[in-house]
């Protein structure tokens, strides 16, 4: 069932024009080996204040694409009974009610798990993530503010970040109750609180440790680690979901 679901998700994600490719153009500021290739094992860059610079074009490692729990032991996701039942139903029906089938954004953390790159832009007081998938973006406020007590519910939630040594810790709350945690349909509710710890290991590799805390859907918090790989010498492509959306053809009942 998971294989069939993954095939359908792949077609869904092909909504962006597959034939379009940027010409390769050397990214400035990237260390290179003697043959001109990007040196992804070089030390991580740092900003003027000495903090690791998370900026760059990143793509998730294949292990977690589509399934946030792919590197956890089977059965270790601590579902509430209703959430596990809904999750299994979504797998069995190949995600026919997937919000992204209607070109809605994946939200947090799902947008980090699809096989499309995203660009991190780190600025003093604000980190912005531009997602190629569904042409969406996310703001992480790093100016010292606290999470609002009653935020407007959204797909990405409201995010604030702080540095703890070389780790950028992001707290996100204020979600609606419609989001999926991944392509296989692990549910979330309006009580979802996501903690992310960004650690740039070297120039070409970064880990995001993601902790899911949603007492309505899960019996306890649970944590996964998402490895990222830098994508040098390329850029984001335009992604217009409605232009070539094959999902509704593959699953006619999707969105109904």
GROMACS .gro file of N, CA and C in nm, residues 59-212:
model
  462
   59UNK      N    1   1.785   2.020   0.001
   59UNK     CA    2   1.690   1.915  -0.036
   59UNK      C    3   1.699   1.804   0.069
   60UNK      N    4   1.585   1.745   0.108
   60UNK     CA    5   1.590   1.638   0.208
   60UNK      C    6   1.657   1.513   0.154
   61UNK      N    7   1.725   1.441   0.242
   61UNK     CA    8   1.779   1.311   0.203
   61UNK      C    9   1.664   1.215   0.176
   62UNK      N   10   1.685   1.120   0.088
   62UNK     CA   11   1.576   1.035   0.040
   62UNK      C   12   1.508   0.956   0.150
   63UNK      N   13   1.578   0.931   0.261
   63UNK     CA   14   1.524   0.839   0.361
   63UNK      C   15   1.390   0.885   0.418
   64UNK      N   16   1.367   1.016   0.430
   64UNK     CA   17   1.243   1.064   0.491
   64UNK      C   18   1.145   1.122   0.391
   65UNK      N   19   1.176   1.119   0.263
   65UNK     CA   20   1.086   1.178   0.165
   65UNK      C   21   0.950   1.109   0.171
   66UNK      N   22   0.850   1.185   0.205
   66UNK     CA   23   0.714   1.133   0.206
   66UNK      C   24   0.669   1.075   0.338
   67UNK      N   25   0.761   1.020   0.419
   67UNK     CA   26   0.723   0.953   0.543
   67UNK      C   27   0.812   1.005   0.656
   68UNK      N   28   0.755   1.087   0.742
   68UNK     CA   29   0.834   1.149   0.848
   68UNK      C   30   0.891   1.046   0.945
   69UNK      N   31   0.828   0.929   0.954
   69UNK     CA   32   0.873   0.826   1.048
   69UNK      C   33   0.955   0.716   0.981
   70UNK      N   34   1.008   0.742   0.863
   70UNK     CA   35   1.075   0.637   0.786
   70UNK      C   36   1.195   0.577   0.858
   71UNK      N   37   1.264   0.655   0.941
   71UNK     CA   38   1.382   0.600   1.008
   71UNK      C   39   1.354   0.561   1.153
   72UNK      N   40   1.226   0.552   1.190
   72UNK     CA   41   1.188   0.505   1.322
   72UNK      C   42   1.152   0.356   1.316
   73UNK      N   43   1.166   0.284   1.426
   73UNK     CA   44   1.125   0.143   1.427
   73UNK      C   45   0.976   0.131   1.397
   74UNK      N   46   0.933   0.027   1.327
   74UNK     CA   47   0.790   0.009   1.297
   74UNK      C   48   0.706   0.011   1.424
   75UNK      N   49   0.594   0.080   1.416
   75UNK     CA   50   0.502   0.085   1.529
   75UNK      C   51   0.540   0.181   1.639
   76UNK      N   52   0.643   0.263   1.618
   76UNK     CA   53   0.690   0.348   1.727
   76UNK      C   54   0.623   0.485   1.731
   77UNK      N   55   0.545   0.521   1.629
   77UNK     CA   56   0.473   0.648   1.633
   77UNK      C   57   0.359   0.635   1.735
   78UNK      N   58   0.356   0.720   1.837
   78UNK     CA   59   0.259   0.702   1.947
   78UNK      C   60   0.121   0.761   1.918
   79UNK      N   61   0.053   0.703   1.821
   79UNK     CA   62  -0.079   0.753   1.782
   79UNK      C   63  -0.181   0.744   1.897
   80UNK      N   64  -0.270   0.843   1.904
   80UNK     CA   65  -0.396   0.824   1.974
   80UNK      C   66  -0.480   0.727   1.888
   81UNK      N   67  -0.569   0.649   1.946
   81UNK     CA   68  -0.645   0.550   1.867
   81UNK      C   69  -0.715   0.609   1.746
   82UNK      N   70  -0.781   0.723   1.760
   82UNK     CA   71  -0.853   0.780   1.646
   82UNK      C   72  -0.756   0.824   1.537
   83UNK      N   73  -0.639   0.875   1.576
   83UNK     CA   74  -0.541   0.922   1.478
   83UNK      C   75  -0.481   0.806   1.400
   84UNK      N   76  -0.456   0.694   1.468
   84UNK     CA   77  -0.404   0.577   1.398
   84UNK      C   78  -0.506   0.522   1.300
   85UNK      N   79  -0.632   0.521   1.340
   85UNK     CA   80  -0.738   0.473   1.251
   85UNK      C   81  -0.748   0.561   1.127
   86UNK      N   82  -0.742   0.693   1.146
   86UNK     CA   83  -0.749   0.785   1.033
   86UNK      C   84  -0.627   0.770   0.944
   87UNK      N   85  -0.509   0.755   1.004
   87UNK     CA   86  -0.387   0.737   0.927
   87UNK      C   87  -0.396   0.612   0.839
   88UNK      N   88  -0.440   0.501   0.895
   88UNK     CA   89  -0.451   0.377   0.817
   88UNK      C   90  -0.554   0.392   0.705
   89UNK      N   91  -0.661   0.464   0.733
   89UNK     CA   92  -0.762   0.487   0.630
   89UNK      C   93  -0.705   0.568   0.515
   90UNK      N   94  -0.625   0.667   0.546
   90UNK     CA   95  -0.563   0.750   0.441
   90UNK      C   96  -0.466   0.668   0.357
   91UNK      N   97  -0.391   0.578   0.422
   91UNK     CA   98  -0.300   0.491   0.347
   91UNK      C   99  -0.379   0.399   0.255
   92UNK      N  100  -0.485   0.339   0.307
   92UNK     CA  101  -0.564   0.243   0.229
   92UNK      C  102  -0.633   0.310   0.110
   93UNK      N  103  -0.671   0.436   0.124
   93UNK     CA  104  -0.740   0.507   0.016
   93UNK      C  105  -0.643   0.590  -0.067
   94UNK      N  106  -0.513   0.565  -0.049
   94UNK     CA  107  -0.409   0.633  -0.127
   94UNK      C  108  -0.418   0.785  -0.115
   95UNK      N  109  -0.456   0.832   0.002
   95UNK     CA  110  -0.454   0.976   0.027
   95UNK      C  111  -0.551   1.055  -0.056
   96UNK      N  112  -0.671   1.001  -0.079
   96UNK     CA  113  -0.766   1.070  -0.168
   96UNK      C  114  -0.809   1.206  -0.114
   97UNK      N  115  -0.797   1.229   0.017
   97UNK     CA  116  -0.834   1.356   0.076
   97UNK      C  117  -0.714   1.445   0.105
   98UNK      N  118  -0.603   1.415   0.044
   98UNK     CA  119  -0.480   1.491   0.065
   98UNK      C  120  -0.501   1.638   0.028
   99UNK      N  121  -0.477   1.732   0.119
   99UNK     CA  122  -0.495   1.874   0.084
   99UNK      C  123  -0.409   1.919  -0.033
  100UNK      N  124  -0.289   1.860  -0.049
  100UNK     CA  125  -0.204   1.903  -0.159
  100UNK      C  126  -0.261   1.863  -0.295
  101UNK      N  127  -0.356   1.768  -0.297
  101UNK     CA  128  -0.423   1.734  -0.423
  101UNK      C  129  -0.503   1.852  -0.475
  102UNK      N  130  -0.538   1.943  -0.386
  102UNK     CA  131  -0.611   2.064  -0.423
  102UNK      C  132  -0.517   2.184  -0.427
  103UNK      N  133  -0.388   2.155  -0.435
  103UNK     CA  134  -0.285   2.258  -0.448
  103UNK      C  135  -0.274   2.346  -0.324
  104UNK      N  136  -0.308   2.291  -0.207
  104UNK     CA  137  -0.288   2.360  -0.081
  104UNK      C  138  -0.148   2.328  -0.030
  105UNK      N  139  -0.087   2.422   0.039
  105UNK     CA  140   0.050   2.404   0.086
  105UNK      C  141   0.060   2.287   0.185
  106UNK      N  142   0.179   2.228   0.193
  106UNK     CA  143   0.200   2.117   0.284
  106UNK      C  144   0.209   2.160   0.429
  107UNK      N  145   0.259   2.281   0.454
  107UNK     CA  146   0.273   2.328   0.591
  107UNK      C  147   0.396   2.272   0.660
  108UNK      N  148   0.400   2.293   0.792
  108UNK     CA  149   0.513   2.249   0.874
  108UNK      C  150   0.477   2.119   0.947
  109UNK      N  151   0.561   2.016   0.944
  109UNK     CA  152   0.691   2.006   0.878
  109UNK      C  153   0.685   1.941   0.739
  110UNK      N  154   0.567   1.915   0.688
  110UNK     CA  155   0.555   1.836   0.566
  110UNK      C  156   0.628   1.896   0.447
  111UNK      N  157   0.630   2.029   0.436
  111UNK     CA  158   0.693   2.091   0.320
  111UNK      C  159   0.842   2.063   0.313
  112UNK      N  160   0.903   2.024   0.425
  112UNK     CA  161   1.045   1.988   0.425
  112UNK      C  162   1.069   1.846   0.377
  113UNK      N  163   0.963   1.766   0.361
  113UNK     CA  164   0.978   1.623   0.337
  113UNK      C  165   0.954   1.582   0.192
  114UNK      N  166   0.918   1.675   0.106
  114UNK     CA  167   0.889   1.640  -0.032
  114UNK      C  168   1.016   1.649  -0.116
  115UNK      N  169   1.022   1.583  -0.231
  115UNK     CA  170   1.146   1.580  -0.310
  115UNK      C  171   1.167   1.704  -0.394
  116UNK      N  172   1.147   1.819  -0.334
  116UNK     CA  173   1.171   1.947  -0.400
  116UNK      C  174   1.259   2.032  -0.308
  117UNK      N  175   1.346   2.113  -0.366
  117UNK     CA  176   1.436   2.192  -0.282
  117UNK      C  177   1.365   2.311  -0.218
  118UNK      N  178   1.428   2.364  -0.116
  118UNK     CA  179   1.381   2.488  -0.055
  118UNK      C  180   1.503   2.574  -0.021
  119UNK      N  181   1.483   2.705  -0.024
  119UNK     CA  182   1.593   2.798  -0.002
  119UNK      C  183   1.576   2.865   0.134
  120UNK      N  184   1.681   2.857   0.215
  120UNK     CA  185   1.684   2.924   0.345
  120UNK      C  186   1.757   3.057   0.328
  121UNK      N  187   1.693   3.164   0.372
  121UNK     CA  188   1.751   3.298   0.368
  121UNK      C  189   1.761   3.348   0.512
  122UNK      N  190   1.882   3.351   0.564
  122UNK     CA  191   1.903   3.390   0.704
  122UNK      C  192   1.941   3.537   0.713
  123UNK      N  193   1.860   3.612   0.785
  123UNK     CA  194   1.885   3.753   0.808
  123UNK      C  195   1.878   3.780   0.958
  124UNK      N  196   1.940   3.888   1.006
  124UNK     CA  197   1.927   3.921   1.148
  124UNK      C  198   1.780   3.945   1.184
  125UNK      N  199   1.730   3.869   1.276
  125UNK     CA  200   1.592   3.887   1.321
  125UNK      C  201   1.487   3.813   1.242
  126UNK      N  202   1.523   3.755   1.129
  126UNK     CA  203   1.423   3.686   1.047
  126UNK      C  204   1.490   3.583   0.957
  127UNK      N  205   1.438   3.461   0.960
  127UNK     CA  206   1.480   3.357   0.866
  127UNK      C  207   1.360   3.324   0.779
  128UNK      N  208   1.380   3.326   0.649
  128UNK     CA  209   1.273   3.298   0.553
  128UNK      C  210   1.308   3.170   0.478
  129UNK      N  211   1.209   3.083   0.460
  129UNK     CA  212   1.228   2.962   0.381
  129UNK      C  213   1.135   2.970   0.260
  130UNK      N  214   1.194   2.963   0.142
  130UNK     CA  215   1.119   2.963   0.016
  130UNK      C  216   1.110   2.820  -0.035
  131UNK      N  217   0.990   2.769  -0.047
  131UNK     CA  218   0.969   2.631  -0.092
  131UNK      C  219   0.934   2.629  -0.240
  132UNK      N  220   1.005   2.544  -0.315
  132UNK     CA  221   0.967   2.526  -0.455
  132UNK      C  222   0.829   2.462  -0.465
  133UNK      N  223   0.801   2.365  -0.379
  133UNK     CA  224   0.672   2.295  -0.382
  133UNK      C  225   0.559   2.392  -0.351
  134UNK      N  226   0.464   2.401  -0.442
  134UNK     CA  227   0.344   2.485  -0.431
  134UNK      C  228   0.381   2.632  -0.412
  135UNK      N  229   0.506   2.668  -0.449
  135UNK     CA  230   0.546   2.809  -0.451
  135UNK      C  231   0.509   2.879  -0.320
  136UNK      N  232   0.550   2.823  -0.208
  136UNK     CA  233   0.509   2.875  -0.077
  136UNK      C  234   0.630   2.925   0.001
  137UNK      N  235   0.603   2.990   0.113
  137UNK     CA  236   0.711   3.043   0.195
  137UNK      C  237   0.675   3.033   0.343
  138UNK      N  238   0.777   3.046   0.426
  138UNK     CA  239   0.760   3.040   0.571
  138UNK      C  240   0.850   3.143   0.637
  139UNK      N  241   0.799   3.211   0.739
  139UNK     CA  242   0.877   3.309   0.814
  139UNK      C  243   0.906   3.255   0.954
  140UNK      N  244   1.031   3.269   0.996
  140UNK     CA  245   1.071   3.234   1.133
  140UNK      C  246   1.126   3.362   1.197
  141UNK      N  247   1.055   3.415   1.294
  141UNK     CA  248   1.094   3.540   1.357
  141UNK      C  249   1.201   3.512   1.463
  142UNK      N  250   1.316   3.578   1.448
  142UNK     CA  251   1.429   3.555   1.538
  142UNK      C  252   1.471   3.686   1.605
  143UNK      N  253   1.373   3.770   1.636
  143UNK     CA  254   1.400   3.901   1.695
  143UNK      C  255   1.371   3.905   1.844
  144UNK      N  256   1.356   3.789   1.906
  144UNK     CA  257   1.334   3.783   2.050
  144UNK      C  258   1.190   3.774   2.093
  145UNK      N  259   1.097   3.782   1.999
  145UNK     CA  260   0.956   3.776   2.036
  145UNK      C  261   0.917   3.636   2.084
  146UNK      N  262   0.809   3.631   2.160
  146UNK     CA  263   0.754   3.505   2.206
  146UNK      C  264   0.644   3.457   2.110
  147UNK      N  265   0.608   3.330   2.121
  147UNK     CA  266   0.493   3.282   2.045
  147UNK      C  267   0.367   3.356   2.092
  148UNK      N  268   0.282   3.400   2.000
  148UNK     CA  269   0.158   3.465   2.042
  148UNK      C  270   0.068   3.367   2.117
  149UNK      N  271  -0.009   3.419   2.212
  149UNK     CA  272  -0.095   3.333   2.293
  149UNK      C  273  -0.214   3.279   2.215
  150UNK      N  274  -0.261   3.356   2.119
  150UNK     CA  275  -0.379   3.313   2.042
  150UNK      C  276  -0.358   3.345   1.894
  151UNK      N  277  -0.264   3.274   1.828
  151UNK     CA  278  -0.234   3.305   1.687
  151UNK      C  279  -0.346   3.264   1.594
  152UNK      N  280  -0.350   3.329   1.480
  152UNK     CA  281  -0.445   3.292   1.376
  152UNK      C  282  -0.404   3.156   1.319
  153UNK      N  283  -0.492   3.055   1.321
  153UNK     CA  284  -0.453   2.921   1.274
  153UNK      C  285  -0.417   2.921   1.125
  154UNK      N  286  -0.303   2.862   1.093
  154UNK     CA  287  -0.257   2.855   0.955
  154UNK      C  288  -0.194   2.719   0.929
  155UNK      N  289  -0.160   2.694   0.802
  155UNK     CA  290  -0.098   2.568   0.763
  155UNK      C  291   0.046   2.558   0.813
  156UNK      N  292   0.121   2.668   0.807
  156UNK     CA  293   0.260   2.667   0.851
  156UNK      C  294   0.275   2.701   0.998
  157UNK      N  295   0.170   2.754   1.061
  157UNK     CA  296   0.182   2.795   1.199
  157UNK      C  297   0.262   2.924   1.212
  158UNK      N  298   0.285   2.963   1.336
  158UNK     CA  299   0.362   3.084   1.368
  158UNK      C  300   0.492   3.039   1.433
  159UNK      N  301   0.605   3.084   1.377
  159UNK     CA  302   0.736   3.032   1.418
  159UNK      C  303   0.824   3.141   1.478
  160UNK      N  304   0.889   3.109   1.590
  160UNK     CA  305   0.992   3.195   1.647
  160UNK      C  306   1.117   3.111   1.669
  161UNK      N  307   1.234   3.174   1.650
  161UNK     CA  308   1.359   3.100   1.662
  161UNK      C  309   1.460   3.171   1.751
  162UNK      N  310   1.544   3.093   1.817
  162UNK     CA  311   1.652   3.144   1.901
  162UNK      C  312   1.775   3.056   1.886
  163UNK      N  313   1.891   3.117   1.902
  163UNK     CA  314   2.015   3.042   1.896
  163UNK      C  315   2.051   2.988   2.033
  164UNK      N  316   2.079   2.859   2.038
  164UNK     CA  317   2.134   2.794   2.155
  164UNK      C  318   2.271   2.741   2.113
  165UNK      N  319   2.375   2.819   2.135
  165UNK     CA  320   2.506   2.783   2.082
  165UNK      C  321   2.503   2.785   1.930
  166UNK      N  322   2.542   2.675   1.868
  166UNK     CA  323   2.541   2.666   1.721
  166UNK      C  324   2.413   2.603   1.668
  167UNK      N  325   2.313   2.586   1.752
  167UNK     CA  326   2.187   2.525   1.711
  167UNK      C  327   2.077   2.631   1.707
  168UNK      N  328   2.006   2.639   1.596
  168UNK     CA  329   1.894   2.731   1.582
  168UNK      C  330   1.767   2.655   1.619
  169UNK      N  331   1.705   2.694   1.730
  169UNK     CA  332   1.589   2.623   1.783
  169UNK      C  333   1.463   2.702   1.747
  170UNK      N  334   1.371   2.636   1.679
  170UNK     CA  335   1.250   2.700   1.630
  170UNK      C  336   1.129   2.635   1.696
  171UNK      N  337   1.042   2.718   1.753
  171UNK     CA  338   0.916   2.672   1.812
  171UNK      C  339   0.802   2.722   1.724
  172UNK      N  340   0.712   2.631   1.687
  172UNK     CA  341   0.600   2.667   1.600
  172UNK      C  342   0.470   2.616   1.658
  173UNK      N  343   0.371   2.705   1.663
  173UNK     CA  344   0.237   2.671   1.709
  173UNK      C  345   0.138   2.752   1.625
  174UNK      N  346   0.009   2.740   1.658
  174UNK     CA  347  -0.090   2.814   1.582
  174UNK      C  348  -0.128   2.749   1.451
  175UNK      N  349  -0.140   2.616   1.453
  175UNK     CA  350  -0.178   2.543   1.332
  175UNK      C  351  -0.330   2.530   1.323
  176UNK      N  352  -0.378   2.514   1.199
  176UNK     CA  353  -0.517   2.470   1.183
  176UNK      C  354  -0.523   2.319   1.208
  177UNK      N  355  -0.639   2.260   1.195
  177UNK     CA  356  -0.651   2.115   1.223
  177UNK      C  357  -0.667   2.034   1.095
  178UNK      N  358  -0.615   2.088   0.983
  178UNK     CA  359  -0.632   2.021   0.854
  178UNK      C  360  -0.502   1.964   0.798
  179UNK      N  361  -0.389   1.994   0.860
  179UNK     CA  362  -0.262   1.955   0.803
  179UNK      C  363  -0.229   1.807   0.820
  180UNK      N  364  -0.151   1.755   0.726
  180UNK     CA  365  -0.092   1.622   0.735
  180UNK      C  366   0.055   1.639   0.769
  181UNK      N  367   0.109   1.553   0.853
  181UNK     CA  368   0.250   1.563   0.886
  181UNK      C  369   0.339   1.516   0.772
  182UNK      N  370   0.287   1.428   0.687
  182UNK     CA  371   0.366   1.377   0.575
  182UNK      C  372   0.273   1.330   0.465
  183UNK      N  373   0.331   1.277   0.358
  183UNK     CA  374   0.251   1.235   0.242
  183UNK      C  375   0.164   1.114   0.271
  184UNK      N  376   0.195   1.038   0.374
  184UNK     CA  377   0.115   0.921   0.407
  184UNK      C  378  -0.003   0.954   0.498
  185UNK      N  379  -0.013   1.079   0.541
  185UNK     CA  380  -0.134   1.122   0.609
  185UNK      C  381  -0.135   1.113   0.760
  186UNK      N  382  -0.019   1.116   0.823
  186UNK     CA  383  -0.021   1.120   0.969
  186UNK      C  384  -0.089   1.249   1.013
  187UNK      N  385  -0.194   1.239   1.095
  187UNK     CA  386  -0.275   1.357   1.123
  187UNK      C  387  -0.210   1.454   1.221
  188UNK      N  388  -0.261   1.575   1.221
  188UNK     CA  389  -0.226   1.674   1.322
  188UNK      C  390  -0.352   1.752   1.356
  189UNK      N  391  -0.347   1.825   1.468
  189UNK     CA  392  -0.463   1.902   1.513
  189UNK      C  393  -0.420   2.044   1.545
  190UNK      N  394  -0.514   2.122   1.594
  190UNK     CA  395  -0.483   2.260   1.630
  190UNK      C  396  -0.398   2.270   1.756
  191UNK      N  397  -0.372   2.156   1.822
  191UNK     CA  398  -0.284   2.155   1.938
  191UNK      C  399  -0.139   2.121   1.903
  192UNK      N  400  -0.111   2.107   1.775
  192UNK     CA  401   0.025   2.073   1.732
  192UNK      C  402   0.125   2.182   1.772
  193UNK      N  403   0.235   2.138   1.830
  193UNK     CA  404   0.349   2.225   1.861
  193UNK      C  405   0.473   2.154   1.807
  194UNK      N  406   0.544   2.220   1.717
  194UNK     CA  407   0.661   2.161   1.653
  194UNK      C  408   0.786   2.233   1.703
  195UNK      N  409   0.884   2.157   1.747
  195UNK     CA  410   1.015   2.211   1.783
  195UNK      C  411   1.117   2.158   1.683
  196UNK      N  412   1.191   2.250   1.621
  196UNK     CA  413   1.293   2.212   1.523
  196UNK      C  414   1.429   2.263   1.571
  197UNK      N  415   1.529   2.180   1.556
  197UNK     CA  416   1.666   2.219   1.589
  197UNK      C  417   1.752   2.205   1.464
  198UNK      N  418   1.792   2.319   1.409
  198UNK     CA  419   1.871   2.323   1.287
  198UNK      C  420   2.019   2.321   1.324
  199UNK      N  421   2.093   2.226   1.269
  199UNK     CA  422   2.237   2.216   1.293
  199UNK      C  423   2.308   2.198   1.159
  200UNK      N  424   2.386   2.298   1.120
  200UNK     CA  425   2.463   2.285   0.996
  200UNK      C  426   2.595   2.217   1.030
  201UNK      N  427   2.611   2.094   0.983
  201UNK     CA  428   2.725   2.011   1.021
  201UNK      C  429   2.852   2.051   0.948
  202UNK      N  430   2.841   2.084   0.821
  202UNK     CA  431   2.951   2.135   0.741
  202UNK      C  432   2.890   2.215   0.628
  203UNK      N  433   2.967   2.246   0.525
  203UNK     CA  434   2.913   2.334   0.423
  203UNK      C  435   2.794   2.272   0.350
  204UNK      N  436   2.799   2.143   0.327
  204UNK     CA  437   2.697   2.082   0.243
  204UNK      C  438   2.594   1.997   0.313
  205UNK      N  439   2.595   1.993   0.446
  205UNK     CA  440   2.503   1.904   0.517
  205UNK      C  441   2.445   1.973   0.641
  206UNK      N  442   2.316   1.956   0.659
  206UNK     CA  443   2.247   2.013   0.774
  206UNK      C  444   2.141   1.914   0.821
  207UNK      N  445   2.124   1.905   0.952
  207UNK     CA  446   2.020   1.821   1.012
  207UNK      C  447   1.914   1.910   1.075
  208UNK      N  448   1.788   1.866   1.063
  208UNK     CA  449   1.679   1.927   1.139
  208UNK      C  450   1.622   1.819   1.229
  209UNK      N  451   1.637   1.839   1.358
  209UNK     CA  452   1.573   1.749   1.455
  209UNK      C  453   1.432   1.803   1.481
  210UNK      N  454   1.332   1.721   1.452
  210UNK     CA  455   1.192   1.765   1.457
  210UNK      C  456   1.120   1.690   1.568
  211UNK      N  457   1.064   1.764   1.662
  211UNK     CA  458   0.985   1.703   1.769
  211UNK      C  459   0.839   1.740   1.751
  212UNK      N  460   0.754   1.639   1.741
  212UNK     CA  461   0.610   1.656   1.725
  212UNK      C  462   0.543   1.642   1.862
   0.00000   0.00000   0.00000
